């Protein structure tokens, strides 16, 4: 049977995001959740998820909030206020072919977030990956920490290309019409199922959440999160998927 892995990223980003993710888990479609351990609302998010059978991964973050490492030790990642440089700074630098991330510094922060994950969750992450930043040094840092602790790294691949997780080929689904997707996220689910194959596990990454002040002040993705949450909580979405020849899986199901 074809396999579909539905993941929700950004637990801890804000309380509104936490509520959207938890509702999506409760709706029965989201089985894997990425945790941002440096964020102030992470304890709130994990508390809401308590009691749910959900696969938790480390969604390593170096572009929003305050680092767990002393900012003085990781100046390449932080602004004068001690907060992480925003994702726009990374995008602007990469357009110029610049990767300002210092490898030894980012390894310190990745390691700190990993240790915080284990402290908060009480177990190793089921998968280990990074949030929003296209930085070769960041990717290398994730590989270093994953190898150091024997963690199941979910590698960053080119958009639309399959990657290998453990020994399973996983193909992230990318909608062809992002405007249509933003207005109707179910169109992407339908497209993912129609394009799924028996040879690979299809991955869909969502960012469900409800809009709150922190999200409005710190993220360019707002209304899309609310629409994703609504779609993932809609019984009609679950019923349609149940009628398809596809099984919902988590990272824990892959080998």
Coordinates of C-alpha atoms in Angstrom, one line a residue:
X1 CA 0.0 0.0 0.0
X2 CA 1.1 3.6 -0.7
X3 CA 2.3 5.5 2.4
X4 CA 1.7 9.2 3.4
X5 CA 3.5 10.8 6.2
X6 CA 1.8 14.0 7.5
X7 CA 4.1 16.2 9.6
X8 CA 3.3 19.4 11.5
X9 CA 6.2 21.7 12.2
X10 CA 6.8 24.5 14.8
X11 CA 5.5 23.2 18.1
X12 CA 6.5 25.9 20.5
X13 CA 6.5 28.8 18.0
X14 CA 3.6 30.4 19.9
X15 CA 0.6 29.4 21.9
X16 CA -1.7 29.9 18.9
X17 CA 0.5 27.6 16.8
X18 CA 0.5 25.0 19.6
X19 CA -3.3 24.9 19.7
X20 CA -3.5 24.5 15.9
X21 CA -1.0 21.6 15.9
X22 CA -2.7 19.9 18.8
X23 CA -6.1 20.2 17.1
X24 CA -4.6 18.7 14.0
X25 CA -3.2 15.8 16.0
X26 CA -6.5 15.3 17.7
X27 CA -8.2 15.3 14.2
X28 CA -6.3 12.1 13.4
X29 CA -4.2 13.1 10.4
X30 CA -1.0 14.6 11.9
X31 CA 1.1 11.8 13.5
X32 CA 4.6 13.5 13.5
X33 CA 5.3 16.9 15.2
X34 CA 8.5 18.9 15.0
X35 CA 9.5 20.6 18.3
X36 CA 11.3 23.9 18.6
X37 CA 13.0 23.5 21.9
X38 CA 14.4 27.1 22.2
X39 CA 11.0 28.8 22.1
X40 CA 9.2 30.1 25.2
X41 CA 6.0 28.3 24.4
X42 CA 7.5 24.9 24.0
X43 CA 6.5 23.7 27.4
X44 CA 2.9 24.8 26.7
X45 CA 2.9 22.9 23.4
X46 CA 4.3 19.7 25.0
X47 CA 1.8 19.9 27.8
X48 CA -1.1 20.1 25.3
X49 CA 0.2 17.0 23.5
X50 CA 0.5 15.0 26.7
X51 CA -1.5 11.8 26.4
X52 CA -1.5 11.8 22.6
X53 CA 0.3 8.9 20.8
X54 CA 2.5 11.2 18.5
X55 CA 5.9 10.9 17.0
X56 CA 8.1 13.9 18.2
X57 CA 11.1 15.1 16.3
X58 CA 13.6 18.0 16.8
X59 CA 12.8 20.8 14.5
X60 CA 16.1 22.7 15.0
X61 CA 15.7 26.4 14.8
X62 CA 18.3 29.1 14.3
X63 CA 16.1 32.0 12.9
X64 CA 13.4 32.8 15.4
X65 CA 13.5 33.5 19.2
X66 CA 16.4 33.4 21.6
X67 CA 19.1 30.8 21.4
X68 CA 19.8 28.3 24.2
X69 CA 23.5 29.1 23.9
X70 CA 25.0 32.3 25.2
X71 CA 24.7 34.7 22.2
X72 CA 28.2 35.9 22.9
X73 CA 29.4 32.4 21.9
X74 CA 27.5 32.3 18.7
X75 CA 27.7 35.8 17.2
X76 CA 27.3 34.6 13.6
X77 CA 23.7 33.5 14.4
X78 CA 22.6 36.5 16.6
X79 CA 21.8 40.1 16.2
X80 CA 22.8 42.9 18.7
X81 CA 19.7 42.1 20.8
X82 CA 20.9 38.5 21.4
X83 CA 18.1 37.1 19.4
X84 CA 18.5 34.9 16.3
X85 CA 18.9 36.6 13.0
X86 CA 15.6 36.3 11.1
X87 CA 15.1 33.9 8.2
X88 CA 15.2 36.9 5.8
X89 CA 18.8 37.6 6.7
X90 CA 19.7 34.1 5.6
X91 CA 17.8 34.4 2.4
X92 CA 19.4 37.7 1.5
X93 CA 22.9 36.3 2.2
X94 CA 22.3 33.2 0.2
X95 CA 21.2 35.3 -2.8
X96 CA 24.7 36.7 -2.7
X97 CA 26.3 33.3 -2.3
X98 CA 27.2 34.0 1.3
X99 CA 26.8 31.6 4.2
X100 CA 27.5 33.6 7.4
X101 CA 26.9 30.7 9.7
X102 CA 30.0 29.6 11.6
X103 CA 30.1 25.8 11.8
X104 CA 31.6 25.6 15.3
X105 CA 29.0 28.1 16.6
X106 CA 25.9 26.4 15.0
X107 CA 27.1 23.0 16.3
X108 CA 27.0 24.5 19.9
X109 CA 23.4 25.6 19.4
X110 CA 22.2 22.4 17.7
X111 CA 23.7 20.4 20.5
X112 CA 22.0 22.6 23.1
X113 CA 18.6 22.2 21.4
X114 CA 19.1 18.4 21.2
X115 CA 19.9 18.2 24.9
X116 CA 16.8 20.4 25.7
X117 CA 14.7 18.1 23.7
X118 CA 15.8 15.0 25.7
X119 CA 15.3 17.0 28.9
X120 CA 11.8 18.1 28.0
X121 CA 10.5 14.9 26.2
X122 CA 12.4 12.3 28.2
X123 CA 13.6 10.4 25.1
X124 CA 15.5 10.8 21.9
X125 CA 13.9 12.6 19.0
X126 CA 12.2 10.2 16.5
X127 CA 13.7 12.3 13.7
X128 CA 16.1 15.2 13.6
X129 CA 16.0 18.1 11.1
X130 CA 16.2 21.8 10.6
X131 CA 13.8 24.7 10.2
X132 CA 13.5 27.2 7.4
X133 CA 17.2 28.1 6.8
X134 CA 19.2 27.1 3.7
X135 CA 22.7 27.2 5.0
X136 CA 25.3 24.6 4.1
X137 CA 27.0 25.1 7.5
X138 CA 23.7 24.6 9.3
X139 CA 23.2 21.3 7.3
X140 CA 26.7 20.2 8.1
X141 CA 26.1 21.0 11.8
X142 CA 23.0 18.9 11.9
X143 CA 25.0 16.0 10.4
X144 CA 27.7 16.4 13.0
X145 CA 25.4 16.3 15.9
X146 CA 23.3 13.5 14.5
X147 CA 26.3 11.4 14.0
X148 CA 27.7 12.2 17.4
X149 CA 24.5 10.9 19.1
X150 CA 23.3 8.3 16.6
X151 CA 20.2 10.4 15.8
X152 CA 17.9 9.6 12.8
X153 CA 18.7 12.6 10.6
X154 CA 16.1 13.6 8.0
X155 CA 18.3 15.2 5.4
X156 CA 17.6 18.3 3.4
X157 CA 17.2 17.5 -0.3
X158 CA 16.5 19.6 -3.4
X159 CA 12.9 20.6 -3.6
X160 CA 10.7 17.7 -4.8
X161 CA 13.6 15.2 -4.7
X162 CA 13.4 12.0 -2.6
X163 CA 15.8 11.6 0.3
X164 CA 16.7 8.5 2.4
X165 CA 15.6 8.3 6.0
X166 CA 17.0 5.3 7.7
X167 CA 16.6 2.9 4.7
X168 CA 13.4 4.4 3.4
X169 CA 13.0 6.6 0.4
X170 CA 10.9 9.6 1.3
X171 CA 9.6 12.1 -1.3
X172 CA 8.4 15.5 0.0
X173 CA 5.4 16.6 -2.0
X174 CA 5.5 20.2 -3.3
X175 CA 2.3 21.7 -4.7
X176 CA 2.7 23.2 -8.2
X177 CA 0.4 26.1 -7.6
X178 CA 1.2 27.7 -4.3
X179 CA -1.5 30.3 -4.6
X180 CA -4.2 27.7 -5.0
X181 CA -2.6 25.7 -2.1
X182 CA -2.6 28.7 0.2
X183 CA -6.3 29.2 -0.4
X184 CA -7.2 25.5 -0.3
X185 CA -4.6 23.3 1.4
X186 CA -6.7 20.2 0.6
X187 CA -5.7 20.6 -3.1
X188 CA -2.2 19.7 -2.1
X189 CA -3.4 16.6 -0.2
X190 CA -5.3 15.5 -3.2
X191 CA -2.3 16.1 -5.4
X192 CA 0.0 14.2 -3.1
X193 CA -2.2 11.1 -3.0
X194 CA -2.7 11.2 -6.8
X195 CA 1.1 11.3 -7.3
X196 CA 2.1 8.8 -4.6
X197 CA 3.8 5.6 -5.5
X198 CA 4.5 2.3 -3.9
X199 CA 8.2 2.8 -4.1
X200 CA 8.5 5.8 -1.8
X201 CA 6.8 7.2 1.3
X202 CA 5.2 10.6 0.4
X203 CA 5.8 13.4 2.9
X204 CA 3.6 16.4 3.4
X205 CA 4.8 19.1 5.8
X206 CA 2.3 21.5 7.2
X207 CA 2.5 24.4 9.7
X208 CA -1.0 24.4 11.3
X209 CA -1.7 27.1 13.8
X210 CA -4.0 29.8 14.9
X211 CA -3.1 33.5 14.6
X212 CA -1.9 35.3 17.7
X213 CA 0.1 38.4 18.3
X214 CA 3.5 36.7 18.5
X215 CA 2.8 35.0 15.1
X216 CA 1.8 38.2 13.5
X217 CA 4.9 40.0 14.8
X218 CA 7.4 37.3 13.9
X219 CA 6.2 35.2 10.9
X220 CA 5.2 35.9 7.3
X221 CA 3.1 32.7 7.4
X222 CA -0.2 33.5 9.2
X223 CA -3.4 32.9 7.3
X224 CA -2.0 29.8 5.6
X225 CA -1.4 28.2 9.0
X226 CA -5.1 28.8 10.0
X227 CA -6.3 27.3 6.7
X228 CA -4.1 24.3 7.1
X229 CA -5.4 23.7 10.7
X230 CA -8.9 23.9 9.5
X231 CA -8.3 21.4 6.7
X232 CA -6.4 19.0 8.9
X233 CA -9.2 19.1 11.5
X234 CA -12.0 18.7 8.9
X235 CA -13.7 15.2 9.2
X236 CA -14.2 15.4 5.4
X237 CA -10.5 15.3 4.9
X238 CA -10.0 12.3 7.1
X239 CA -13.0 10.5 5.4
X240 CA -11.6 11.2 1.9
X241 CA -8.1 9.9 2.9
X242 CA -9.7 6.8 4.4
X243 CA -11.3 6.1 1.0
X244 CA -8.0 6.1 -0.8
X245 CA -5.5 3.3 -1.2
X246 CA -2.9 4.9 1.1
X247 CA -1.8 4.4 4.7
X248 CA -0.9 7.2 7.1
X249 CA 2.4 6.6 8.8
X250 CA 4.9 8.4 11.1
X251 CA 8.7 8.5 11.2
X252 CA 8.5 5.8 13.8
X253 CA 7.0 3.5 11.2
X254 CA 9.9 3.9 8.7
X255 CA 12.9 1.6 8.8

